[in-house]
GROMACS .gro file of C-alpha atoms in nm:
model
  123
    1UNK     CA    1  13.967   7.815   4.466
    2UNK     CA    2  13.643   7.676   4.280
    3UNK     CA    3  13.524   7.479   4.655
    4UNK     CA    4  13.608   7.795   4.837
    5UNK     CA    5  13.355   8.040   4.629
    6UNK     CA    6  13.107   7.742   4.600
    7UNK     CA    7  13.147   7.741   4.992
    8UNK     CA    8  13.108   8.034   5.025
    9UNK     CA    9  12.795   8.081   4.780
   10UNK     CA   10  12.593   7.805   4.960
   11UNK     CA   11  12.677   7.997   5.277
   12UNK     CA   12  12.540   8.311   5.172
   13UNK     CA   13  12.235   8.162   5.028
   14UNK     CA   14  12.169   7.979   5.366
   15UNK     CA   15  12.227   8.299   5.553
   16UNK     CA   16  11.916   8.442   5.350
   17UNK     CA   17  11.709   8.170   5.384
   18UNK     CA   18  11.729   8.032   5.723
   19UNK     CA   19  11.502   8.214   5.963
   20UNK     CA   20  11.658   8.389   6.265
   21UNK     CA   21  11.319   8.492   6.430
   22UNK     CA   22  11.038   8.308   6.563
   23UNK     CA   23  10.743   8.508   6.712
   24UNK     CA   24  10.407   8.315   6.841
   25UNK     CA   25  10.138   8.510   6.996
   26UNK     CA   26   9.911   8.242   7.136
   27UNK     CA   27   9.646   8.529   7.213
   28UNK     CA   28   9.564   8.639   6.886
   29UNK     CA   29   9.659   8.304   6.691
   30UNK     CA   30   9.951   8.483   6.487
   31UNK     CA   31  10.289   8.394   6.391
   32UNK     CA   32  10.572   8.609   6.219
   33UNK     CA   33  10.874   8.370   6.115
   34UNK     CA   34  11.156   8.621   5.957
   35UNK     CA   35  11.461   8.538   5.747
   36UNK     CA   36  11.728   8.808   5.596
   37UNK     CA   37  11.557   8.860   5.216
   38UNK     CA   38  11.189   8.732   5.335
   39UNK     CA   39  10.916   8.744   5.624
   40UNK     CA   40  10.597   8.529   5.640
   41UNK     CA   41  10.264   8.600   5.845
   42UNK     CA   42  10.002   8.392   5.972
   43UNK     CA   43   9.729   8.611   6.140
   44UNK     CA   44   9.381   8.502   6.207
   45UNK     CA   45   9.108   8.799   6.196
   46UNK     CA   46   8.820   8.858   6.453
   47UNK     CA   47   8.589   8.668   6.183
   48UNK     CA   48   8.781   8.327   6.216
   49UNK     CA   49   8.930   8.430   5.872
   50UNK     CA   50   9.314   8.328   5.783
   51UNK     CA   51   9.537   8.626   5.666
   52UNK     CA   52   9.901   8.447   5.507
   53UNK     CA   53  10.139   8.730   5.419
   54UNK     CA   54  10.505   8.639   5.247
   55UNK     CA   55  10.683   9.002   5.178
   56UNK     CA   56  11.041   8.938   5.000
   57UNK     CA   57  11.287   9.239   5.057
   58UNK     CA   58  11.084   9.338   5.386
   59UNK     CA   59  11.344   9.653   5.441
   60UNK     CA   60  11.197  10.002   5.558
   61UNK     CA   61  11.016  10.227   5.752
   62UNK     CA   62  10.723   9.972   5.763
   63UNK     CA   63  10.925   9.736   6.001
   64UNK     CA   64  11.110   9.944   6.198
   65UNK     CA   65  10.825   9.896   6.496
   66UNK     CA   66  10.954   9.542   6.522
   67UNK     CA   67  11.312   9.649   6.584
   68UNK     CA   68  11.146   9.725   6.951
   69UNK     CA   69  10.990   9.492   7.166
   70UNK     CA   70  10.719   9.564   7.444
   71UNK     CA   71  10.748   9.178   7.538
   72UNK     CA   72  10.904   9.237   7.936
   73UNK     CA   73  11.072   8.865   7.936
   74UNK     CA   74  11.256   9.014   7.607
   75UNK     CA   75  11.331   9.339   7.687
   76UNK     CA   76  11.492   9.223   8.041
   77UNK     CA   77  11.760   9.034   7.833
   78UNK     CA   78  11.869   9.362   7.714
   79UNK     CA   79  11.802   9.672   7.926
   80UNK     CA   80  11.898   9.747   8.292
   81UNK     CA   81  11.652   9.751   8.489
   82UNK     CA   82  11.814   9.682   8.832
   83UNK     CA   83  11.911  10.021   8.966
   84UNK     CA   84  12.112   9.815   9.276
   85UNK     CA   85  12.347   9.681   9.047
   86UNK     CA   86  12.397  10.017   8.916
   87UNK     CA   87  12.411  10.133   9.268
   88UNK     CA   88  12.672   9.871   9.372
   89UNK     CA   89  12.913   9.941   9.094
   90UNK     CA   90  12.939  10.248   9.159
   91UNK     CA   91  13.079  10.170   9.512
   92UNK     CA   92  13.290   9.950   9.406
   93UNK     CA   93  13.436  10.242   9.155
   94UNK     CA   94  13.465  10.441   9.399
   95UNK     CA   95  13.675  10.186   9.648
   96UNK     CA   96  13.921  10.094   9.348
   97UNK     CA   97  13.997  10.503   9.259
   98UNK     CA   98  14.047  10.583   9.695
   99UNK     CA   99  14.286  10.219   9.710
  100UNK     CA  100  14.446  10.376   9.343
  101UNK     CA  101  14.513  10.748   9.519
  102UNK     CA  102  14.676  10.568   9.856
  103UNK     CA  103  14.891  10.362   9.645
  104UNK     CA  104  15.008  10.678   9.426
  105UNK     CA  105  15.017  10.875   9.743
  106UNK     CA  106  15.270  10.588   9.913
  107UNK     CA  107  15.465  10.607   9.573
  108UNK     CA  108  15.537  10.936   9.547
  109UNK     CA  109  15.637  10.942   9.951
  110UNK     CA  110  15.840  10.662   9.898
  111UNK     CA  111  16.017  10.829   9.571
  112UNK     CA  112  16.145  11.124   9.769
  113UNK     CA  113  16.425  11.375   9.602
  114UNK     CA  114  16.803  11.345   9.746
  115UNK     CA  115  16.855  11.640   9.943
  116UNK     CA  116  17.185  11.768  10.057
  117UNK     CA  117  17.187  11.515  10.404
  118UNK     CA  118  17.161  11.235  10.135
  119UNK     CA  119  17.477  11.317   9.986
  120UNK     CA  120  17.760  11.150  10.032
  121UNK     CA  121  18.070  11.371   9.917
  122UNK     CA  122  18.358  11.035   9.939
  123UNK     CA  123  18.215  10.888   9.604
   0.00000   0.00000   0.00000
């Protein structure tokens, strides 16, 4: 049981210190590099001068303009911007339900009640 919570301790401490984002913007010269309990900055000014930044705890309202990107190559990964596709599933929703109603229609048809002609009064 000792191995598990050591396991499971070094997991948790890796999961706080291995960065899951990478941003370079080769324009301006700056890099963000974020992990779970830290963030660190590189930005260069106008004046040539280096600005390094490493916030621990970086939670709040200060960061919630990088939960949204305005990067297009990023923000086609996760939005729908193809109205065709839209468009085309729709169709094909429509096809299934009509093919679904003429199978229930030929179900019910072929599920008929017994009327008096079907009985048979020998058995």
């Amino acid at each position: 049981m000792k191995k598990f919570w050591k396991a499971l301790g070094l997991t948790a401490l890796a999961a706080t210190l291995i960065p899951y984002y990478v941003d370079e913007d080769k324009e301006t010269g700056s890099v963000t590099v974020k992990a779970l309990f830290w963030k660190f900055t590189k930005k260069t000014g106008a004046d040539g001068q280096k600005d390094i930044t490493l916030k621990f705890l970086s939670f709040g309202p200060d960061e919630e303009d990088s939960l949204f990107t305005d990067n297009p190559e990023e923000a086609v990964l996760f939005a729908d911007d193809d109205p065709d596709a839209a468009a085309i599933a729709a169709e094909e929703a429509a096809i299934a339900e009509h093919e679904a109603a003429i199978a229930a229609e030929e179900e019910a048809t072929a599920q008929e009640e017994a009327g008096e002609a079907d009985f048979d009064p020998e058995l």
